[in-house]
Tab-separated table of N, CA and C in Angstrom:
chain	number	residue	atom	x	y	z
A	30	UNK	N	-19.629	-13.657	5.773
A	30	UNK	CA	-18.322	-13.935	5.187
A	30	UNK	C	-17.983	-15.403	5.443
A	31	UNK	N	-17.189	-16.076	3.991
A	31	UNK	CA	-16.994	-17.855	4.316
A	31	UNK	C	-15.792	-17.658	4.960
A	32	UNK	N	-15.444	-18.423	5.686
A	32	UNK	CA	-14.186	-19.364	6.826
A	32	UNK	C	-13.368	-19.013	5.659
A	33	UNK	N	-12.399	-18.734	6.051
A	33	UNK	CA	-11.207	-19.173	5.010
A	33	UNK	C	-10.703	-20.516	5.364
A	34	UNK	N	-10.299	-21.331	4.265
A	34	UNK	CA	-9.298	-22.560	4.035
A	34	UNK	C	-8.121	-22.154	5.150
A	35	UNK	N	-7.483	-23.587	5.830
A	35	UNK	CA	-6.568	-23.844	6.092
A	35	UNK	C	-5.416	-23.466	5.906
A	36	UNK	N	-5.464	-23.572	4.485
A	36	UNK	CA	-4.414	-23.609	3.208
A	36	UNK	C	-4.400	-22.065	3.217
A	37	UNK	N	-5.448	-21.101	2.911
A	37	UNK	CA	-5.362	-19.783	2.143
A	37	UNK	C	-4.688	-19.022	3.950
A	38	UNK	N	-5.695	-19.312	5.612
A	38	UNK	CA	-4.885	-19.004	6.505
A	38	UNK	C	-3.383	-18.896	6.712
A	39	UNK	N	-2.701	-20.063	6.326
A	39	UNK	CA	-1.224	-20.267	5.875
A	39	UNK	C	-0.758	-19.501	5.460
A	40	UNK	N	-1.497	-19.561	4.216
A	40	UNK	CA	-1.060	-18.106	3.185
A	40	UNK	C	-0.868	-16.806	3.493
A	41	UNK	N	-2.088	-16.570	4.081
A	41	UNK	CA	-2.089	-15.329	4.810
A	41	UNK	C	-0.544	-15.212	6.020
A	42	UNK	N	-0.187	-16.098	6.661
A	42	UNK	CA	0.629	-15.823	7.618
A	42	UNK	C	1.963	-15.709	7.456
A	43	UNK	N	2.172	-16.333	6.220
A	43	UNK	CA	3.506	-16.802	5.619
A	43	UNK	C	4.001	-14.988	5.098
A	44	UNK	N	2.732	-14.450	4.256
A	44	UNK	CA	2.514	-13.284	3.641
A	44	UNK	C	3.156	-12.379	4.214
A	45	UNK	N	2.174	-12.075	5.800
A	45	UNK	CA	2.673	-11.505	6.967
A	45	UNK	C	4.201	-11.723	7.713
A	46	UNK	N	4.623	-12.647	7.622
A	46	UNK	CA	5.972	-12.762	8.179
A	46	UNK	C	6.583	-12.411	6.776
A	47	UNK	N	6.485	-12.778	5.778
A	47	UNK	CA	7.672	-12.283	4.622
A	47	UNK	C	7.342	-11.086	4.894
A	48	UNK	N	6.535	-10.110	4.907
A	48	UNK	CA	6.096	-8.662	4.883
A	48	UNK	C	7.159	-8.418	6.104
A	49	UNK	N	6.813	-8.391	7.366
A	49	UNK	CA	7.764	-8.163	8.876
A	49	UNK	C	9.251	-8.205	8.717
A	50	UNK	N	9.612	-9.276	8.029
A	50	UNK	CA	10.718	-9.392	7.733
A	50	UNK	C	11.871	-8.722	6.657
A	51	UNK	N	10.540	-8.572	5.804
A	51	UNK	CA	11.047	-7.335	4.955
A	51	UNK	C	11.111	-5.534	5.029
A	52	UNK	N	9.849	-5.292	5.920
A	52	UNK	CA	10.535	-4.487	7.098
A	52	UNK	C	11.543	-4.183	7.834
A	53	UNK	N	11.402	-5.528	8.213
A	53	UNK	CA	12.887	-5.312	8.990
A	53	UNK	C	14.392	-5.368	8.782
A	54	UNK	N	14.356	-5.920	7.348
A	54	UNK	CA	15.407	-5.661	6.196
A	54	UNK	C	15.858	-4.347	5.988
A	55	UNK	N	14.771	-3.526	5.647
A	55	UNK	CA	14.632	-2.364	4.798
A	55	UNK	C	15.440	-1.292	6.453
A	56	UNK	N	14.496	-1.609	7.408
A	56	UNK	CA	15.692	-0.655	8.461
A	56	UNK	C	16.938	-1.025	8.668
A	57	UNK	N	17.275	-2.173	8.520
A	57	UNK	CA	18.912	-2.792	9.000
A	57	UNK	C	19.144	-2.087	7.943
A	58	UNK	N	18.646	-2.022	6.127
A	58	UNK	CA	20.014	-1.871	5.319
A	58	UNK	C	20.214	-0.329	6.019
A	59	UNK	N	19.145	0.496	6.133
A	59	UNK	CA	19.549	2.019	6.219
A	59	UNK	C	20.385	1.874	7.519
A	60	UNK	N	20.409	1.174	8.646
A	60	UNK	CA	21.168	1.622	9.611
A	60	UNK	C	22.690	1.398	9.106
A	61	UNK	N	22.655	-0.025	7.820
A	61	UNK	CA	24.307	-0.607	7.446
A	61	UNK	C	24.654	0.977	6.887
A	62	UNK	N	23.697	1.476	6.153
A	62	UNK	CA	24.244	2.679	5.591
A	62	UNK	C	25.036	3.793	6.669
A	63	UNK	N	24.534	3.980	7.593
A	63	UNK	CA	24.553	4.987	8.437
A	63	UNK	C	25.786	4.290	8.840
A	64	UNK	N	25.797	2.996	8.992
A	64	UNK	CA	26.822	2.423	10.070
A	64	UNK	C	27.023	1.844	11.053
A	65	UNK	N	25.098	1.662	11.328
A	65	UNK	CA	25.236	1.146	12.581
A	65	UNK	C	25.482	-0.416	12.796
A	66	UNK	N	26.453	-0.800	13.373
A	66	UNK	CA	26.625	-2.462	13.551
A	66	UNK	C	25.831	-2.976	14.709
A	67	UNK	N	25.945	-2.298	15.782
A	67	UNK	CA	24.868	-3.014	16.599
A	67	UNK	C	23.416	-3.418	15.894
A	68	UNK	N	22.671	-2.887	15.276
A	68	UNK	CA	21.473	-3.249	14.468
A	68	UNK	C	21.842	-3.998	13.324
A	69	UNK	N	23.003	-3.948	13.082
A	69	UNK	CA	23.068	-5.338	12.089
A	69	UNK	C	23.085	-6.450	12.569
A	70	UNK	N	23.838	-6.580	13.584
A	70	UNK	CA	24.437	-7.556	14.388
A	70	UNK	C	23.160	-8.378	14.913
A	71	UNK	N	22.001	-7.226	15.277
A	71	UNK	CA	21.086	-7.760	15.980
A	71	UNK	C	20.229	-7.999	15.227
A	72	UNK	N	20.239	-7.842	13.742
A	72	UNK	CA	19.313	-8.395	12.181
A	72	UNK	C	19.906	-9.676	11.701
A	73	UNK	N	21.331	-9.993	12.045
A	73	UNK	CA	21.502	-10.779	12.017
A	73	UNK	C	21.274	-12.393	12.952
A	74	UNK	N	21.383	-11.899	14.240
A	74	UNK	CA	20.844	-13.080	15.051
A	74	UNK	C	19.482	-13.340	15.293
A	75	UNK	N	18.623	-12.339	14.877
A	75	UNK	CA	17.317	-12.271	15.494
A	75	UNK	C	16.698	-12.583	14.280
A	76	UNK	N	16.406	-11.714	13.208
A	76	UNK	CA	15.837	-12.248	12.247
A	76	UNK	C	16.407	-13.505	11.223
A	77	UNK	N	17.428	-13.700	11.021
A	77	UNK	CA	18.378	-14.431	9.907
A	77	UNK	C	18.393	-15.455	10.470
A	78	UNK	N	18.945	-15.474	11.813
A	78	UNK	CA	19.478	-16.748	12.862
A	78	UNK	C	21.069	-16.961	12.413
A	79	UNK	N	21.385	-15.969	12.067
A	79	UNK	CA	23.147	-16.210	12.365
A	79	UNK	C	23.929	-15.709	13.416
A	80	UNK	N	24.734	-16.467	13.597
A	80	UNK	CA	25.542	-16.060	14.689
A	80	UNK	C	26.222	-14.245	14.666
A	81	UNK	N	26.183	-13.878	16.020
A	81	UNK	CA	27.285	-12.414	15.624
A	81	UNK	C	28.406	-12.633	15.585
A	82	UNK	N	28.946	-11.519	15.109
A	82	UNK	CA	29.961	-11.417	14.848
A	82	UNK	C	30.871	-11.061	13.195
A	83	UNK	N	31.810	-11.439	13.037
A	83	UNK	CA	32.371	-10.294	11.898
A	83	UNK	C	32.425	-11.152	10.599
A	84	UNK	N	32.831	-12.520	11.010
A	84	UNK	CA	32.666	-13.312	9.957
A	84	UNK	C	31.338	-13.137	8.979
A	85	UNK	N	30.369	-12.620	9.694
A	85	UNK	CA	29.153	-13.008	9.029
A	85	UNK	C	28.645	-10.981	8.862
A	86	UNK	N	29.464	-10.189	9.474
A	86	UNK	CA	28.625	-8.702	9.616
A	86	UNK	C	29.245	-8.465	8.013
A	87	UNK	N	30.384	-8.235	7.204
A	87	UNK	CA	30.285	-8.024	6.355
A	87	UNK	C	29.464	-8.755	4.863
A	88	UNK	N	29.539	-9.865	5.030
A	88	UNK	CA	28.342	-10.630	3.786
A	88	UNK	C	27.248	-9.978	3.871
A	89	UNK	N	26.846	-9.913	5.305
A	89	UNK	CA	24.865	-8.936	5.340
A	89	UNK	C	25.032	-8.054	5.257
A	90	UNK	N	26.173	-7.352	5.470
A	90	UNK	CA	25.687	-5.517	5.154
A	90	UNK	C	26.016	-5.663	3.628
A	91	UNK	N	27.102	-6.210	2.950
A	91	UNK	CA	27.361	-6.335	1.454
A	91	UNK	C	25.154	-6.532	0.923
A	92	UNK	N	24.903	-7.593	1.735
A	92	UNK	CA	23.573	-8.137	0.967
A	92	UNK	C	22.284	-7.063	1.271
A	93	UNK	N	22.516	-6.454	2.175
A	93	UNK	CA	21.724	-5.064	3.154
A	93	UNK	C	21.522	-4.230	2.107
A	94	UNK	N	22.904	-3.589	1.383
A	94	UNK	CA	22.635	-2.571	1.015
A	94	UNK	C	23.133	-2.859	-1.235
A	95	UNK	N	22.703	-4.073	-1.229
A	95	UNK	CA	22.729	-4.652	-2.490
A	95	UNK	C	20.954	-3.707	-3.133
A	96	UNK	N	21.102	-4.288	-4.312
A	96	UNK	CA	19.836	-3.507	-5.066
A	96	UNK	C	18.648	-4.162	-4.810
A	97	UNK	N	18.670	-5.338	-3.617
A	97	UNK	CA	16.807	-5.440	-3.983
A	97	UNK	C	16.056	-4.721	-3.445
A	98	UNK	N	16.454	-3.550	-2.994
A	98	UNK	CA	15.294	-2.545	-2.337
A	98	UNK	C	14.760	-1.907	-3.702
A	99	UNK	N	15.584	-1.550	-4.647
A	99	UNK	CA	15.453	-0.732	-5.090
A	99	UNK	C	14.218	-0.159	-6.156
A	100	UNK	N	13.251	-1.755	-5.867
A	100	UNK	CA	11.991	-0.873	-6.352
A	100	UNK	C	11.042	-0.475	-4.959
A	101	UNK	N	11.285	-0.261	-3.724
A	101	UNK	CA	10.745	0.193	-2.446
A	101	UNK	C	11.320	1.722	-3.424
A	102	UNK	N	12.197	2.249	-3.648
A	102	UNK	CA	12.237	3.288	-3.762
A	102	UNK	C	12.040	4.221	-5.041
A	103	UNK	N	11.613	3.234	-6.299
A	103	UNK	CA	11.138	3.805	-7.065
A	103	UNK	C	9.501	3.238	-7.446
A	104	UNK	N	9.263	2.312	-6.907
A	104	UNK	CA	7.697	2.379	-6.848
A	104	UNK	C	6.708	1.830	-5.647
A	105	UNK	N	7.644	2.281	-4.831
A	105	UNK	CA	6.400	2.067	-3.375
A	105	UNK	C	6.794	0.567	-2.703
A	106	UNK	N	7.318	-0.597	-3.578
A	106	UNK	CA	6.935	-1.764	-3.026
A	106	UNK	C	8.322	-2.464	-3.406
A	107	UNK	N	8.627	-3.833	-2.561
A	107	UNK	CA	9.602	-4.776	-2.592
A	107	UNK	C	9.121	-6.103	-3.260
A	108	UNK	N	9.643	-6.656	-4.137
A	108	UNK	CA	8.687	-7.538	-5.014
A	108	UNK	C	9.162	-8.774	-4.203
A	109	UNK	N	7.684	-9.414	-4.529
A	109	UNK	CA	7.464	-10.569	-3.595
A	109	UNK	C	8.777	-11.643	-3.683
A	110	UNK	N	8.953	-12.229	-2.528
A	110	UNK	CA	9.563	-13.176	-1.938
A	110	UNK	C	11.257	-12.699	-1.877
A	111	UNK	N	11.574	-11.545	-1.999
A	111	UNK	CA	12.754	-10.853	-1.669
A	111	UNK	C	13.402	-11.316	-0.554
A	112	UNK	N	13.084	-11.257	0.668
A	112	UNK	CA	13.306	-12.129	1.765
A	112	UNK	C	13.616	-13.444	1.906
A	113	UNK	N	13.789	-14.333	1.041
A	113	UNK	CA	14.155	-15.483	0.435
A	113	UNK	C	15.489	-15.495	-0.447
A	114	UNK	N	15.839	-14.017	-1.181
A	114	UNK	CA	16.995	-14.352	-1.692
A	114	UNK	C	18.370	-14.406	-1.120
C-alpha cells in the first residue's frame, strides 16, 4: 500500500473530527429534546467553545433541534459539512 499525501492525511483528519463532532451534535440535540441543559451547556463549551450560560443556551438548542439532522433520520446519514453551519 502507497503512503498517503500530506494533503489527503489532513483530509482524512479534518473528516474524522467533522464526523465526532457531528456525533456529538446529534446527542446534544436529543438531550435539548428531552431537556437536558447540563449537556447542552457542556456541547456548548466543549465542543462549540462558547461560553455557558443562558445568553447563548437558547440560540443552540433553537440550532440543536433545527432540521439539519433530518436526513440522519430518513436516510442513515448527515450531509457533509453540517457542522460548519
Amino acid at each position: 500500500m502507497r503512503p498517503r499525501s500530506p494533503e489527503a492525511r489532513e483530509e482524512a483528519r479534518e473528516e474524522a473530527r467533522e464526523a465526532r463532532l457531528a456525533a456529538r451534535a446529534v446527542e446534544a440535540r436529543n438531550e435539548a429534546a428531552l431537556g437536558n441543559t447540563q449537556l447542552i451547556e457542556q456541547f456548548m463549551a466543549v465542543d462549540l467553545g462558547l461560553w455557558r450560560g443562558a445568553r447563548w443556551q437558547e440560540p443552540v438548542t433553537t440550532a440543536l433541534l433545527g432540521d439539519w439532522a433530518g436526513t440522519l433520520y430518513t436516510h442513515g446519514t448527515i450531509r457533509r459539512g453540517v457542522s460548519s453551519c
